[in-house]
CSV table of C-alpha atoms in Angstrom, one decimal:
chain,number,residue,atom,x,y,z
T,1,UNK,CA,-12.5,-9.9,9.3
T,2,UNK,CA,-10.6,-6.7,8.6
T,3,UNK,CA,-11.2,-4.5,5.6
T,4,UNK,CA,-7.8,-5.4,4.2
T,5,UNK,CA,-8.6,-9.1,4.5
T,6,UNK,CA,-12.0,-8.6,2.9
T,7,UNK,CA,-10.5,-6.6,0.0
T,8,UNK,CA,-8.0,-9.4,-0.7
T,9,UNK,CA,-10.4,-12.3,-1.0
T,10,UNK,CA,-11.0,-14.2,-4.2
T,11,UNK,CA,-14.3,-14.1,-6.0
T,12,UNK,CA,-15.1,-17.6,-4.7
T,13,UNK,CA,-14.4,-16.6,-1.1
T,14,UNK,CA,-16.4,-13.4,-1.4
T,15,UNK,CA,-19.3,-15.3,-2.9
T,16,UNK,CA,-19.4,-17.7,0.0
T,17,UNK,CA,-19.4,-14.9,2.5
T,18,UNK,CA,-22.1,-12.9,0.6
T,19,UNK,CA,-24.3,-15.9,0.2
T,20,UNK,CA,-24.1,-16.8,3.8
T,21,UNK,CA,-24.9,-13.2,4.6
T,22,UNK,CA,-21.8,-12.8,6.7
T,23,UNK,CA,-20.9,-9.6,4.8
T,24,UNK,CA,-23.0,-7.3,2.7
T,25,UNK,CA,-22.1,-6.1,-0.8
T,26,UNK,CA,-22.0,-2.6,0.7
T,27,UNK,CA,-19.3,-3.7,3.2
T,28,UNK,CA,-17.3,-5.3,0.3
T,29,UNK,CA,-17.4,-2.0,-1.7
T,30,UNK,CA,-16.4,0.0,1.4
T,31,UNK,CA,-13.5,-2.3,2.1
T,32,UNK,CA,-12.4,-2.1,-1.5
T,33,UNK,CA,-12.6,1.7,-1.5
T,34,UNK,CA,-10.5,1.9,1.7
T,35,UNK,CA,-7.8,-0.4,0.1
T,36,UNK,CA,-7.7,1.5,-3.2
T,37,UNK,CA,-7.4,4.8,-1.3
T,38,UNK,CA,-4.5,3.4,0.7
T,39,UNK,CA,-2.5,1.6,-2.1
T,40,UNK,CA,-3.4,3.1,-5.4
T,41,UNK,CA,-1.6,6.4,-5.1
T,42,UNK,CA,1.7,4.3,-5.2
T,43,UNK,CA,0.5,1.9,-7.8
T,44,UNK,CA,-1.6,4.0,-10.2
T,45,UNK,CA,-3.9,1.1,-11.4
T,46,UNK,CA,-7.1,3.1,-11.5
T,47,UNK,CA,-7.9,5.9,-13.9
T,48,UNK,CA,-11.4,6.5,-12.4
T,49,UNK,CA,-13.7,5.2,-9.7
T,50,UNK,CA,-17.4,5.4,-9.3
T,51,UNK,CA,-17.9,4.2,-5.8
T,52,UNK,CA,-21.1,6.1,-5.3
T,53,UNK,CA,-22.8,4.3,-8.2
T,54,UNK,CA,-21.3,1.0,-7.0
T,55,UNK,CA,-22.6,1.6,-3.5
T,56,UNK,CA,-26.1,2.2,-4.8
T,57,UNK,CA,-26.0,-1.0,-6.8
T,58,UNK,CA,-24.7,-2.9,-3.8
T,59,UNK,CA,-27.7,-1.8,-1.7
T,60,UNK,CA,-30.0,-3.9,-3.9
T,61,UNK,CA,-27.6,-6.6,-5.2
T,62,UNK,CA,-29.0,-10.2,-5.4
T,63,UNK,CA,-26.2,-12.2,-3.9
T,64,UNK,CA,-27.7,-15.4,-5.1
T,65,UNK,CA,-26.8,-14.6,-8.8
T,66,UNK,CA,-23.5,-16.1,-10.1
T,67,UNK,CA,-21.6,-12.9,-9.4
T,68,UNK,CA,-24.1,-11.3,-7.1
T,69,UNK,CA,-22.6,-8.4,-5.1
T,70,UNK,CA,-19.1,-9.0,-6.5
T,71,UNK,CA,-17.3,-5.7,-7.3
T,72,UNK,CA,-15.4,-5.7,-10.5
T,73,UNK,CA,-12.9,-3.3,-12.1
T,74,UNK,CA,-13.1,-2.8,-15.8
T,75,UNK,CA,-10.3,-1.8,-18.2
T,76,UNK,CA,-10.8,1.7,-19.4
T,77,UNK,CA,-11.4,0.6,-23.0
T,78,UNK,CA,-14.8,-0.9,-22.2
T,79,UNK,CA,-17.9,1.3,-21.9
T,80,UNK,CA,-19.7,1.3,-18.6
T,81,UNK,CA,-22.7,3.7,-18.9
T,82,UNK,CA,-22.1,7.0,-17.2
T,83,UNK,CA,-18.4,6.3,-16.4
T,84,UNK,CA,-15.4,7.8,-18.1
T,85,UNK,CA,-14.0,5.8,-21.0
T,86,UNK,CA,-10.7,7.4,-22.1
T,87,UNK,CA,-8.9,4.3,-23.4
T,88,UNK,CA,-5.9,5.8,-21.4
T,89,UNK,CA,-5.7,8.6,-24.0
T,90,UNK,CA,-5.7,12.3,-23.4
T,91,UNK,CA,-7.7,12.8,-26.6
T,92,UNK,CA,-10.8,11.2,-24.9
T,93,UNK,CA,-10.5,13.1,-21.6
T,94,UNK,CA,-14.0,14.0,-20.4
T,95,UNK,CA,-15.8,11.3,-22.5
T,96,UNK,CA,-18.4,9.4,-20.6
T,97,UNK,CA,-19.9,6.2,-22.0
T,98,UNK,CA,-23.5,6.6,-23.2
T,99,UNK,CA,-24.2,2.8,-22.9
T,100,UNK,CA,-23.0,-0.4,-21.3
T,101,UNK,CA,-20.9,-2.6,-23.6
T,102,UNK,CA,-22.3,-6.1,-24.1
T,103,UNK,CA,-19.8,-7.6,-21.7
T,104,UNK,CA,-20.9,-5.2,-19.0
T,105,UNK,CA,-24.6,-6.0,-19.6
T,106,UNK,CA,-23.7,-9.7,-19.1
T,107,UNK,CA,-21.7,-9.0,-16.0
T,108,UNK,CA,-24.5,-6.9,-14.5
T,109,UNK,CA,-27.1,-9.6,-15.4
T,110,UNK,CA,-24.9,-12.0,-13.4
T,111,UNK,CA,-24.9,-9.6,-10.4
T,112,UNK,CA,-21.4,-8.1,-10.7
T,113,UNK,CA,-21.0,-4.4,-9.7
T,114,UNK,CA,-18.6,-2.4,-11.9
T,115,UNK,CA,-16.9,0.2,-9.7
T,116,UNK,CA,-13.9,1.7,-11.5
T,117,UNK,CA,-11.8,1.8,-14.6
T,118,UNK,CA,-8.2,0.5,-14.7
T,119,UNK,CA,-5.2,1.8,-16.6
T,120,UNK,CA,-3.9,0.2,-19.9
T,121,UNK,CA,-1.7,1.2,-22.8
T,122,UNK,CA,-3.3,3.9,-24.9
T,123,UNK,CA,-6.1,2.3,-27.0
T,124,UNK,CA,-4.8,-1.1,-25.7
T,125,UNK,CA,-1.8,-0.9,-27.9
T,126,UNK,CA,0.6,-2.8,-25.7
T,127,UNK,CA,0.5,-4.9,-22.5
T,128,UNK,CA,2.4,-3.1,-19.7
T,129,UNK,CA,0.9,0.5,-19.4
T,130,UNK,CA,4.2,2.0,-20.3
T,131,UNK,CA,2.4,3.5,-23.3
T,132,UNK,CA,-0.5,4.9,-21.3
T,133,UNK,CA,-1.0,8.6,-22.1
T,134,UNK,CA,-2.2,9.1,-18.5
T,135,UNK,CA,0.2,7.4,-16.2
T,136,UNK,CA,2.2,4.3,-15.6
T,137,UNK,CA,1.0,1.5,-13.4
T,138,UNK,CA,3.6,0.0,-11.0
T,139,UNK,CA,3.6,-3.6,-10.1
T,140,UNK,CA,2.7,-3.9,-6.4
């Protein structure tokens, strides 16, 4: 399976491969990083990535958990400890979350691996990213 194919799989398909030990969580993170590097400059979906932290989490992921080893992108309005959380606003540039939001705690408990923050309208005031203070996201 190529990295492009791996990065395009659904959560259910990824879970099957991970649980059968046909791929490792680290391989999934690596494939996702490659795909983001190739495509995101044209799309602009990500405001930040923390592949290094995700790779460390992937090394000890329990793939038998409900979301074990599954990488997940988070909207940039939800706190992920240590990651930027700008709410797509320039006023919060440089802010890093001091804690995990409850939803992130629950996702981590289920085995998910947060790896990056995605764009949105500034402070979630809209639905198209046309009001993001950082950049617009293009529909792929």
